[in-house]
PDB file of C-alpha atoms and ligand atoms in Angstrom:
ATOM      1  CA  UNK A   1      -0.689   9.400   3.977  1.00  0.00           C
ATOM      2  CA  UNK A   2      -1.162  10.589   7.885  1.00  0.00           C
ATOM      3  CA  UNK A   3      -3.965  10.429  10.895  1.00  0.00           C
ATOM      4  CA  UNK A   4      -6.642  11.815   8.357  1.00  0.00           C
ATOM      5  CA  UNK A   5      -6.562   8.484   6.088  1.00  0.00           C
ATOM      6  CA  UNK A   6      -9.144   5.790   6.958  1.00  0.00           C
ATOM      7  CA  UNK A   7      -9.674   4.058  10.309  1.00  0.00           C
ATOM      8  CA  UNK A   8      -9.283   0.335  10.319  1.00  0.00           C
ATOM      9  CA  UNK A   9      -9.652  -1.965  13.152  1.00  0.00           C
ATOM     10  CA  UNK A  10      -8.256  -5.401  13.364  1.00  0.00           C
ATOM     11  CA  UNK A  11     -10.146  -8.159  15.579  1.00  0.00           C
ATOM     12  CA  UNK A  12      -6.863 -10.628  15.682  1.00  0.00           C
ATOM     13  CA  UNK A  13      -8.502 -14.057  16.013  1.00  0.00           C
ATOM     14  CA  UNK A  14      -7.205 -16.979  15.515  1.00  0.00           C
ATOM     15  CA  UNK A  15      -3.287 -17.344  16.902  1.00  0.00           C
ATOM     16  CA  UNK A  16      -4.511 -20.291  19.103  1.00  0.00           C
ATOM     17  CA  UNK A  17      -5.584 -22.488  16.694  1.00  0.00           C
ATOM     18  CA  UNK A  18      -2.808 -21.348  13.989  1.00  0.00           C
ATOM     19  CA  UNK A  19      -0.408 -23.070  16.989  1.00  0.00           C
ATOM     20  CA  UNK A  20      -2.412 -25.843  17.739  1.00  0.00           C
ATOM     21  CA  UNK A  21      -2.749 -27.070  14.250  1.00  0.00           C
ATOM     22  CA  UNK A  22       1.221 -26.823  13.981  1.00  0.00           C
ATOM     23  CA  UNK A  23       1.819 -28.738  17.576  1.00  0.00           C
ATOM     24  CA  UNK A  24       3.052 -25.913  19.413  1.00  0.00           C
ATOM     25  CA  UNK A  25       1.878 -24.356  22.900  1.00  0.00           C
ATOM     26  CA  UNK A  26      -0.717 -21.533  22.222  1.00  0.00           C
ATOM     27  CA  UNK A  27       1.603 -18.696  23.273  1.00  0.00           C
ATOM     28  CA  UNK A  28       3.793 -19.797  19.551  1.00  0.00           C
ATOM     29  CA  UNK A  29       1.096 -18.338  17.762  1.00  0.00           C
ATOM     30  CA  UNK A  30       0.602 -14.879  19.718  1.00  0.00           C
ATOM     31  CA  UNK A  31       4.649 -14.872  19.099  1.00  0.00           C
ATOM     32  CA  UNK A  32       3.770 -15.671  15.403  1.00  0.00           C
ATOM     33  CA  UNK A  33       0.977 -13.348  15.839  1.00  0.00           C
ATOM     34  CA  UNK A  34       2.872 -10.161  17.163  1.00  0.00           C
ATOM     35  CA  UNK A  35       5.299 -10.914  13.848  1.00  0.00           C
ATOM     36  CA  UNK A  36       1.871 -10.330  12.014  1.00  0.00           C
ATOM     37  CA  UNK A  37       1.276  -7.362  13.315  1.00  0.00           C
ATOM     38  CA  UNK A  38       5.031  -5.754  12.447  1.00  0.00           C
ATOM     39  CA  UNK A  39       4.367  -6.737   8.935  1.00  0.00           C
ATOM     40  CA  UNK A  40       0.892  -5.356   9.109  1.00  0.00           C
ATOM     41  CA  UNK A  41       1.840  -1.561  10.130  1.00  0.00           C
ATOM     42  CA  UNK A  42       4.577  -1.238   8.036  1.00  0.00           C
ATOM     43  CA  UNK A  43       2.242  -1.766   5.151  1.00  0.00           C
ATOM     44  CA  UNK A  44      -0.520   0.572   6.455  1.00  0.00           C
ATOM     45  CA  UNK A  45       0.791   3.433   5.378  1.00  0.00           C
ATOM     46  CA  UNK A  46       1.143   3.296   2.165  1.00  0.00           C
ATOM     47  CA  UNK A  47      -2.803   1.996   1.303  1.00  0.00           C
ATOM     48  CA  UNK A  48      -3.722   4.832   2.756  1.00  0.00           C
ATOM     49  CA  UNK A  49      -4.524   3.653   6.387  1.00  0.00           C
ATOM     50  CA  UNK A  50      -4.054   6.752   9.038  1.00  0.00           C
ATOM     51  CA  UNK A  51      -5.163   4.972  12.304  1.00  0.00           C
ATOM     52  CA  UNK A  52      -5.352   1.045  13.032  1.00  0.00           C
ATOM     53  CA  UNK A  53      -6.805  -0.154  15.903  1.00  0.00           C
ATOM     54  CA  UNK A  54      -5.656  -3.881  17.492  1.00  0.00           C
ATOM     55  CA  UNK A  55      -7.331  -5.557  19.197  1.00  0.00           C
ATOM     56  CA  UNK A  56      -4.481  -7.052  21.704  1.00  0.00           C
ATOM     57  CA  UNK A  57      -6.355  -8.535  24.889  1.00  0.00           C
ATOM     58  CA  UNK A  58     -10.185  -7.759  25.923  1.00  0.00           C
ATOM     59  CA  UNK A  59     -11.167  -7.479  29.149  1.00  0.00           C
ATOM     60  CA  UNK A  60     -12.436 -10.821  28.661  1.00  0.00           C
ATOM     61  CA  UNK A  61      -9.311 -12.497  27.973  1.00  0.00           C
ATOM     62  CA  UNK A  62      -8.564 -12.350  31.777  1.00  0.00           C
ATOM     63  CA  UNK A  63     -10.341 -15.591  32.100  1.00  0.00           C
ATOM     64  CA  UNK A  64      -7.530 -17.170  30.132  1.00  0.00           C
ATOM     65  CA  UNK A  65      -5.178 -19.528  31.817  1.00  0.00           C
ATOM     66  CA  UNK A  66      -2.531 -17.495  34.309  1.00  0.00           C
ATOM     67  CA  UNK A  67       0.353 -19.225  31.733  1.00  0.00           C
ATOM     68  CA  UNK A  68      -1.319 -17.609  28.856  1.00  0.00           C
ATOM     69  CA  UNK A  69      -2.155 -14.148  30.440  1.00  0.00           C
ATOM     70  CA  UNK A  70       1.459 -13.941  31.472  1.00  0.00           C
ATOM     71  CA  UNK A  71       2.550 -14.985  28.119  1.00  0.00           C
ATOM     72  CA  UNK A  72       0.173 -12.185  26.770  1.00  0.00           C
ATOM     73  CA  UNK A  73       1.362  -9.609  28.776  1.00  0.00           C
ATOM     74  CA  UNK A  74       5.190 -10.442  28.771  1.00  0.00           C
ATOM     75  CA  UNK A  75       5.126 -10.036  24.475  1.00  0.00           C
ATOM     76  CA  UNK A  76       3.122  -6.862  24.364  1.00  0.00           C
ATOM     77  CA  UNK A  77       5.355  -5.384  26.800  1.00  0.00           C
ATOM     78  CA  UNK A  78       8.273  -6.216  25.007  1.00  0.00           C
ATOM     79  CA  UNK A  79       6.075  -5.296  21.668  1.00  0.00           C
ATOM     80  CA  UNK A  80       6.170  -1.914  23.293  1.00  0.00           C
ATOM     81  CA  UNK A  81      10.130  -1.648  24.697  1.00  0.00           C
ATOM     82  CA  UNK A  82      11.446  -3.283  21.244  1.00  0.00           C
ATOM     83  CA  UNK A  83       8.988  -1.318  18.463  1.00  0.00           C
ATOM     84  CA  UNK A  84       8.712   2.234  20.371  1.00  0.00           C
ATOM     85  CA  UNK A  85      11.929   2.904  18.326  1.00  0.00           C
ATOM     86  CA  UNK A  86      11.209   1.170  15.022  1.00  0.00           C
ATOM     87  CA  UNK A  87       8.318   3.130  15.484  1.00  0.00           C
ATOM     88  CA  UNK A  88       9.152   6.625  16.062  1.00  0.00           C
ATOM     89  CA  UNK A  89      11.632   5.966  12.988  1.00  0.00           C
ATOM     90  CA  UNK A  90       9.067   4.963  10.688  1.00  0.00           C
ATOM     91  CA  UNK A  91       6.842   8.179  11.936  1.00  0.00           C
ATOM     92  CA  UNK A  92       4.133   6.453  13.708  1.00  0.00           C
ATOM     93  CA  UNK A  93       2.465   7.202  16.230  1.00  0.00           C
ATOM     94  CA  UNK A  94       1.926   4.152  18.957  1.00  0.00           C
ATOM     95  CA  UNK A  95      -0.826   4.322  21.796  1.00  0.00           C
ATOM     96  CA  UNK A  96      -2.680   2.160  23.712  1.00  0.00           C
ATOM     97  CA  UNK A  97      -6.756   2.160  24.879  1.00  0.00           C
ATOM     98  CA  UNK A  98      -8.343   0.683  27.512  1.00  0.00           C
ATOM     99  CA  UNK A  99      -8.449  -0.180  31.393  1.00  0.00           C
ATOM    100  CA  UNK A 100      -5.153   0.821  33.443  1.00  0.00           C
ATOM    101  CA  UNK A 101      -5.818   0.023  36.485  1.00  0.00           C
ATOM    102  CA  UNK A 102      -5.448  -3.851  36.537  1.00  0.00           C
ATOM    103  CA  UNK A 103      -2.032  -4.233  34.422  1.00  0.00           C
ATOM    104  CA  UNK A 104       1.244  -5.451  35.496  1.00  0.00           C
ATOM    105  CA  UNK A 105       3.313  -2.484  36.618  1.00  0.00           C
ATOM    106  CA  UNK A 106       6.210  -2.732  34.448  1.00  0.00           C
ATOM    107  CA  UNK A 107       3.522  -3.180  31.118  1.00  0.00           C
ATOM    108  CA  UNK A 108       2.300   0.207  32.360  1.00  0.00           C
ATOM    109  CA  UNK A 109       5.700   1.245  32.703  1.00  0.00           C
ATOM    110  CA  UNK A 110       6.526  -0.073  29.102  1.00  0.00           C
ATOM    111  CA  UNK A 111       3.152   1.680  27.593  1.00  0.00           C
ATOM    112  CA  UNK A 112       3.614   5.110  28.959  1.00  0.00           C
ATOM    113  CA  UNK A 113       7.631   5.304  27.467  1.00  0.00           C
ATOM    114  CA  UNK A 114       6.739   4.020  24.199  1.00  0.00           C
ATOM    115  CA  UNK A 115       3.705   6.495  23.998  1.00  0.00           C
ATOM    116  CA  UNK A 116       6.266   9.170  24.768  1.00  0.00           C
ATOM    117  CA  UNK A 117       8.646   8.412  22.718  1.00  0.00           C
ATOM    118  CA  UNK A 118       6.757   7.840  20.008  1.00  0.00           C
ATOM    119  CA  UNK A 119       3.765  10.886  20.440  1.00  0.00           C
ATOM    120  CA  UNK A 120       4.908  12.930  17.403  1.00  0.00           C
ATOM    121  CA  UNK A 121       4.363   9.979  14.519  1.00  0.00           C
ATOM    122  CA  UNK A 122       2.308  11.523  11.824  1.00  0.00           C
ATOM    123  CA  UNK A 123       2.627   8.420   9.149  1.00  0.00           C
ATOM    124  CA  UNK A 124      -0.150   6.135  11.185  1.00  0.00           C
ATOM    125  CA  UNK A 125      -1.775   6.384  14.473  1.00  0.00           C
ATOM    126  CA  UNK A 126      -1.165   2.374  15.666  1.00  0.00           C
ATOM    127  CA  UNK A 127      -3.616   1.879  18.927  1.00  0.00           C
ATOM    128  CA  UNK A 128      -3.589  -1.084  20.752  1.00  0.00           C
ATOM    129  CA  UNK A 129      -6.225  -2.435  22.445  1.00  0.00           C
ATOM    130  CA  UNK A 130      -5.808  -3.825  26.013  1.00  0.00           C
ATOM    131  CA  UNK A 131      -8.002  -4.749  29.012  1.00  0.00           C
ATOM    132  CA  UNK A 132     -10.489  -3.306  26.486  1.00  0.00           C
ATOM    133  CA  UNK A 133     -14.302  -3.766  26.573  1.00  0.00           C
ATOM    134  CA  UNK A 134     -16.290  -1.636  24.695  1.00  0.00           C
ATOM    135  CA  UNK A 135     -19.211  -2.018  27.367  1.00  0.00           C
ATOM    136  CA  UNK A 136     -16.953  -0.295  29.648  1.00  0.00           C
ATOM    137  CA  UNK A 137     -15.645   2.334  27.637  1.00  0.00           C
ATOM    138  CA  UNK A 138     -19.456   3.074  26.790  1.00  0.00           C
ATOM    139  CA  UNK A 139     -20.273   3.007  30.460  1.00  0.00           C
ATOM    140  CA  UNK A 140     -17.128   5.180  31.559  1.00  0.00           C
ATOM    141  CA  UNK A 141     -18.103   7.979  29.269  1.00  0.00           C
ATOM    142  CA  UNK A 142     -21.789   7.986  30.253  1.00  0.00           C
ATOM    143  CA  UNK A 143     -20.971   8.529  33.554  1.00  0.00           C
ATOM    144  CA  UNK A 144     -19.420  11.999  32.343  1.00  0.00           C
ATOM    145  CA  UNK A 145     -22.190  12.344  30.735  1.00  0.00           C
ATOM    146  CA  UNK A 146     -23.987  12.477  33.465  1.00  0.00           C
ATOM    147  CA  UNK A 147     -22.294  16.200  34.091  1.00  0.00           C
ATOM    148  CA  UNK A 148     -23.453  17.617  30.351  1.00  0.00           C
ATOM    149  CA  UNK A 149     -26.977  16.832  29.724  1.00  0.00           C
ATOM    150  CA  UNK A 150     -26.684  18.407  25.967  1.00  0.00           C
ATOM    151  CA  UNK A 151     -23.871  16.284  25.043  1.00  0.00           C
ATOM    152  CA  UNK A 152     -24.211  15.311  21.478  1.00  0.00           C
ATOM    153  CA  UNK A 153     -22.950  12.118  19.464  1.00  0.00           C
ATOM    154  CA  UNK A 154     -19.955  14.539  18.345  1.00  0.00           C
ATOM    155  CA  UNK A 155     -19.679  15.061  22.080  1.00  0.00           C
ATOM    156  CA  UNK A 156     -19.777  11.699  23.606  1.00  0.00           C
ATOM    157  CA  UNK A 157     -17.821   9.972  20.689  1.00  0.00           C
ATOM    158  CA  UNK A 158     -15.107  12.613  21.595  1.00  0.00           C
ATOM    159  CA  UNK A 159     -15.595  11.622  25.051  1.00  0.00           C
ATOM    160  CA  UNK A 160     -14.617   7.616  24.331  1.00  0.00           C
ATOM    161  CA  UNK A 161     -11.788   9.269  22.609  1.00  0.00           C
ATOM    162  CA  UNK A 162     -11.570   7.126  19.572  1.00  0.00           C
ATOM    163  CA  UNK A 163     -12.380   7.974  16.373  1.00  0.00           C
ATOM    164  CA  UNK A 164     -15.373   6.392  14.433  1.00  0.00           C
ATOM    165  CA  UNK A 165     -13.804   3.205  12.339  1.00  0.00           C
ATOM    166  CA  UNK A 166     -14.110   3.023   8.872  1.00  0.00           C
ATOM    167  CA  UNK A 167     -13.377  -0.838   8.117  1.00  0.00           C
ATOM    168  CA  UNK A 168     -13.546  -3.719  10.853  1.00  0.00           C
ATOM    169  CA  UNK A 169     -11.451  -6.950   9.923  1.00  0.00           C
ATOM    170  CA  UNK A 170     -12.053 -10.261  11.786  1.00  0.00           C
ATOM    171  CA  UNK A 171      -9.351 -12.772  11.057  1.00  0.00           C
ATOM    172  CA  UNK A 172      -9.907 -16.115  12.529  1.00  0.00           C
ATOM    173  CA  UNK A 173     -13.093 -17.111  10.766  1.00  0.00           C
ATOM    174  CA  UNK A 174     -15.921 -16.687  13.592  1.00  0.00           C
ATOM    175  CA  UNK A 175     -18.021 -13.602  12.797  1.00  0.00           C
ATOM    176  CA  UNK A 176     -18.474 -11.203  16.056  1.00  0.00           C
ATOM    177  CA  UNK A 177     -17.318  -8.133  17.714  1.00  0.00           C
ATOM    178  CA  UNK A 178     -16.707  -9.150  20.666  1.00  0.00           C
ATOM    179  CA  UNK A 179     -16.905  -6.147  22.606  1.00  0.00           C
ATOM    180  CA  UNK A 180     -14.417  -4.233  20.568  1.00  0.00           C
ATOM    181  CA  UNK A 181     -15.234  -0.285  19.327  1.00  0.00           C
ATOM    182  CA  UNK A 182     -19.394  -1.008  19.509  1.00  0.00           C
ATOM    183  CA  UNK A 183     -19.763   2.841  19.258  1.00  0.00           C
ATOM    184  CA  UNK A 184     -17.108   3.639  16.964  1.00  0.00           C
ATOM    185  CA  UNK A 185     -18.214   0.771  14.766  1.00  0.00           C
ATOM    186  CA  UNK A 186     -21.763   2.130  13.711  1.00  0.00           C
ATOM    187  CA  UNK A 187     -21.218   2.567  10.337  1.00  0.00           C
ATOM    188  CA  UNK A 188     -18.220   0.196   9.633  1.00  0.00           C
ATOM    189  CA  UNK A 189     -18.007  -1.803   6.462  1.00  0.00           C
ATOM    190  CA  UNK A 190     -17.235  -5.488   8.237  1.00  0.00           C
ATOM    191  CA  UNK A 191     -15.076  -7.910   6.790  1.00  0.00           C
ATOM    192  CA  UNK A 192     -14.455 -11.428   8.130  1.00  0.00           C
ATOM    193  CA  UNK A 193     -11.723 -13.299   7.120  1.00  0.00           C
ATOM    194  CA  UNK A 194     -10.714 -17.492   7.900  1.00  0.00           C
ATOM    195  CA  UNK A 195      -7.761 -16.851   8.062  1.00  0.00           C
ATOM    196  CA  UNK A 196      -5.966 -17.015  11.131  1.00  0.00           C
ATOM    197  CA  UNK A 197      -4.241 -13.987  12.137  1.00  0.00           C
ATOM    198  CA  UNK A 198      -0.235 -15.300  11.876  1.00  0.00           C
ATOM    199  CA  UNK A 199      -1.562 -15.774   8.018  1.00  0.00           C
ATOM    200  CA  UNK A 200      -2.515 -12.276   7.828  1.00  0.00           C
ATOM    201  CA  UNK A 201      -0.113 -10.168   5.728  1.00  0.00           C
ATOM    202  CA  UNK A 202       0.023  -7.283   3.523  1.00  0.00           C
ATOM    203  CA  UNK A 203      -1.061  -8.964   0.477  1.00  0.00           C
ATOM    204  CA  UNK A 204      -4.584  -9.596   2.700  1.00  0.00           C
ATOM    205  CA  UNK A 205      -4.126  -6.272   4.161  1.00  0.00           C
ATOM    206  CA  UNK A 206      -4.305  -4.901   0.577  1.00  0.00           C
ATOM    207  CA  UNK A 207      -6.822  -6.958  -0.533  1.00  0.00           C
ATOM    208  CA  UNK A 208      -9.279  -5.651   2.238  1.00  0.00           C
ATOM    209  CA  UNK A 209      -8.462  -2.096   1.533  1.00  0.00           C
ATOM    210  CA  UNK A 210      -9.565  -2.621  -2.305  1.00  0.00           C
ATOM    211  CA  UNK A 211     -12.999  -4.129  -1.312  1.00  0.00           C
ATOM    212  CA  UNK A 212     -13.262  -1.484   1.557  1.00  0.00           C
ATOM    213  CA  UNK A 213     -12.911   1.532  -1.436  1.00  0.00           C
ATOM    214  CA  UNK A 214     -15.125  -0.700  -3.951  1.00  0.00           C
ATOM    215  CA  UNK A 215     -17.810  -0.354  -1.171  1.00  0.00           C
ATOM    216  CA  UNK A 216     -20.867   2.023  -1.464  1.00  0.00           C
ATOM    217  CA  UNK A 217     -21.238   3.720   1.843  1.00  0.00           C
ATOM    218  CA  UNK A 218     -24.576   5.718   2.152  1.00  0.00           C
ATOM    219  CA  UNK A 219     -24.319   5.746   5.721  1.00  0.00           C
ATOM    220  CA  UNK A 220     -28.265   5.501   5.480  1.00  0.00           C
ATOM    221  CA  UNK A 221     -28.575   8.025   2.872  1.00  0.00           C
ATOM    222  CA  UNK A 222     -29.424   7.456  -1.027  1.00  0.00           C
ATOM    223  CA  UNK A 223     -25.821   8.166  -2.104  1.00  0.00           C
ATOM    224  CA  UNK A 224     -22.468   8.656  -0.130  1.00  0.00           C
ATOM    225  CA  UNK A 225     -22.763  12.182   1.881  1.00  0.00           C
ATOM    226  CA  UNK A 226     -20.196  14.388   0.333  1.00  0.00           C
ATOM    227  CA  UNK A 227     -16.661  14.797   2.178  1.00  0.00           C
ATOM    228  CA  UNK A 228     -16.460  17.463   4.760  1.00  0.00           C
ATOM    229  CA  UNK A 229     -15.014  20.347   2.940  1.00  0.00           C
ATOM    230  CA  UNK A 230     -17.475  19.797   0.083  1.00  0.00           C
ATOM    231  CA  UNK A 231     -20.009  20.859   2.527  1.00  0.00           C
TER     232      UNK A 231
HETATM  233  C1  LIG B   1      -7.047 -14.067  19.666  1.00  0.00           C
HETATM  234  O1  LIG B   1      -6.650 -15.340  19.232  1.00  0.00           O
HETATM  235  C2  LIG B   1      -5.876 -13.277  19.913  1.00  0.00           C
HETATM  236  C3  LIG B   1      -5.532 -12.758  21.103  1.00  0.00           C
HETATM  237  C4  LIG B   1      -6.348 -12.933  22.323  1.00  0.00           C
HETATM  238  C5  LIG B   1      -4.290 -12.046  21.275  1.00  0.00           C
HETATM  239  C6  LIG B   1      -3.880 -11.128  20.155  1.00  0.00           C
HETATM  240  C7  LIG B   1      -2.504 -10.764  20.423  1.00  0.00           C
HETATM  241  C8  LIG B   1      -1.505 -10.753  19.538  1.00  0.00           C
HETATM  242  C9  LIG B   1      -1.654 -10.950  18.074  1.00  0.00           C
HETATM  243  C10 LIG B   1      -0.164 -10.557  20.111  1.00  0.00           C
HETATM  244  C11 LIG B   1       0.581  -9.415  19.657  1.00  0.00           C
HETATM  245  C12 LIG B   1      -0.108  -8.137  19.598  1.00  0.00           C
HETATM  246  C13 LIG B   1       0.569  -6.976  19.445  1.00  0.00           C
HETATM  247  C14 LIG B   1      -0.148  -5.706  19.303  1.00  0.00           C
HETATM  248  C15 LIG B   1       2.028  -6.951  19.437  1.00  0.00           C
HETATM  249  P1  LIG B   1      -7.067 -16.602  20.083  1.00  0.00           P
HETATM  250  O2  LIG B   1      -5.958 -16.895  21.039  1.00  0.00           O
HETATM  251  O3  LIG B   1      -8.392 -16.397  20.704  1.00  0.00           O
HETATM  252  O4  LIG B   1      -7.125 -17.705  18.968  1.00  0.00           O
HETATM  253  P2  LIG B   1      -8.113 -18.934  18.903  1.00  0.00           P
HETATM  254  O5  LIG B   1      -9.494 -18.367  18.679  1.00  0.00           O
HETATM  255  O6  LIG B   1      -7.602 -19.682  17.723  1.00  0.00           O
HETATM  256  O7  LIG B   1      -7.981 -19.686  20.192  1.00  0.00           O
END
């Protein structure tokens, strides 16, 4: 399978509580979370998945404690020095979306090698969301748009640069976007989950996929529109 396969984005809730309920410090289950997340992409692949979309740290999750920020920050950075190998092995493709301009230096430094080294992956697009907000992506593109008044939808989703998502997964149990993709997200079949995301493995992975394909999309029509080389 490659970048053409379906689009799913991941909202991964829940790490918090998964630690809590175990005794440990809240930054145990983003640890346990990130191991999640290995498991996840290796699996993609094969059911078929050609871009997945995580949802890392909004542009909300500032607000966080400074502990818990830093603990954020310090694991996807070393997500990024410690997979971009793994990665470019196993043919994928890692990027990240989102704000630059208010990360740690050496997590931009981190983000820009692995992106290089790993820019040629053709197995899976992985995208990682951070100091993401939707709102803002929205609001950053419309100022563009500003400068070509016959921009169309195929136009200004191109200019948010993400492609439109296919199936959104909420682990965690609460049943929101949260500010993630609200463009990209207009037709996507949702699925929310209780479990908490360190639970989440390919097994669930799998299991979403199935329901996903046993889903009738009409995208407002009377039957599914047929695929693009059909028309
Ligand atoms: C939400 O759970 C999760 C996050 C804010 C962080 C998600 C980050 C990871 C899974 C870390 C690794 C990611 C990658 C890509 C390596 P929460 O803390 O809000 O949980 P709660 O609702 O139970 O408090």
């Amino acid at each position: 399978m490659n970048q053409s396969g379906l689009h799913l984005a991941i909202i991964m809730d829940g790490n918090g509580r998964w630690a809590e309920q175990r005794g440990l410090p809240r930054p145990a289950g983003h640890r346990a979370g990130a191991r999640a997340v290995r498991a996840v992409v290796e699996a993609a692949p094969a059911l078929g998945i050609g871009t997945l979309t995580l949802y890392a740290f909004s542009a909300d999750n500032w607000r966080r404690p400074p502990r818990e920020v830093a603990a954020l920050m310090g694991l996807l950075r070393r997500f990024a020095i410690q997979e971009a190998q793994v990665l470019a092995k196993a043919d994928v493709r890692l990027s990240f979306i989102g704000r630059r301009d208010r990360l740690p230096g050496p997590m931009l430094e981190a983000m820009a090698k692995s992106e290089a080294l790993t820019a040629t992956g053709r197995s899976l697009h992985l995208r990682v969301a951070v100091d993401y907000s939707a709102r803002d992506a929205l609001l950053h593109a419309a100022r563009h748009l500003a400068q070509a008044p016959a921009a169309t939808r195929e136009g200004f989703g191109a200019l948010l640069g993400s492609p439109d998502v296919d199936l959104l997964v909420r682990t965690g149990g609460d049943q929101r976007l949260s500010d993630f993709l609200l463009w990209e997200c207009a037709y996507a079949e949702l699925m929310f989950l209780p479990v908490a995301w360190p639970d989440f493995g390919p097994a669930d992975l799998a299991a979403c996929v199935g329901d996903f394909r046993a889903r009738d999309r009409r995208f407002g029509g009377l039957t599914a529109p047929a695929p693009a080389s059909a028309r």
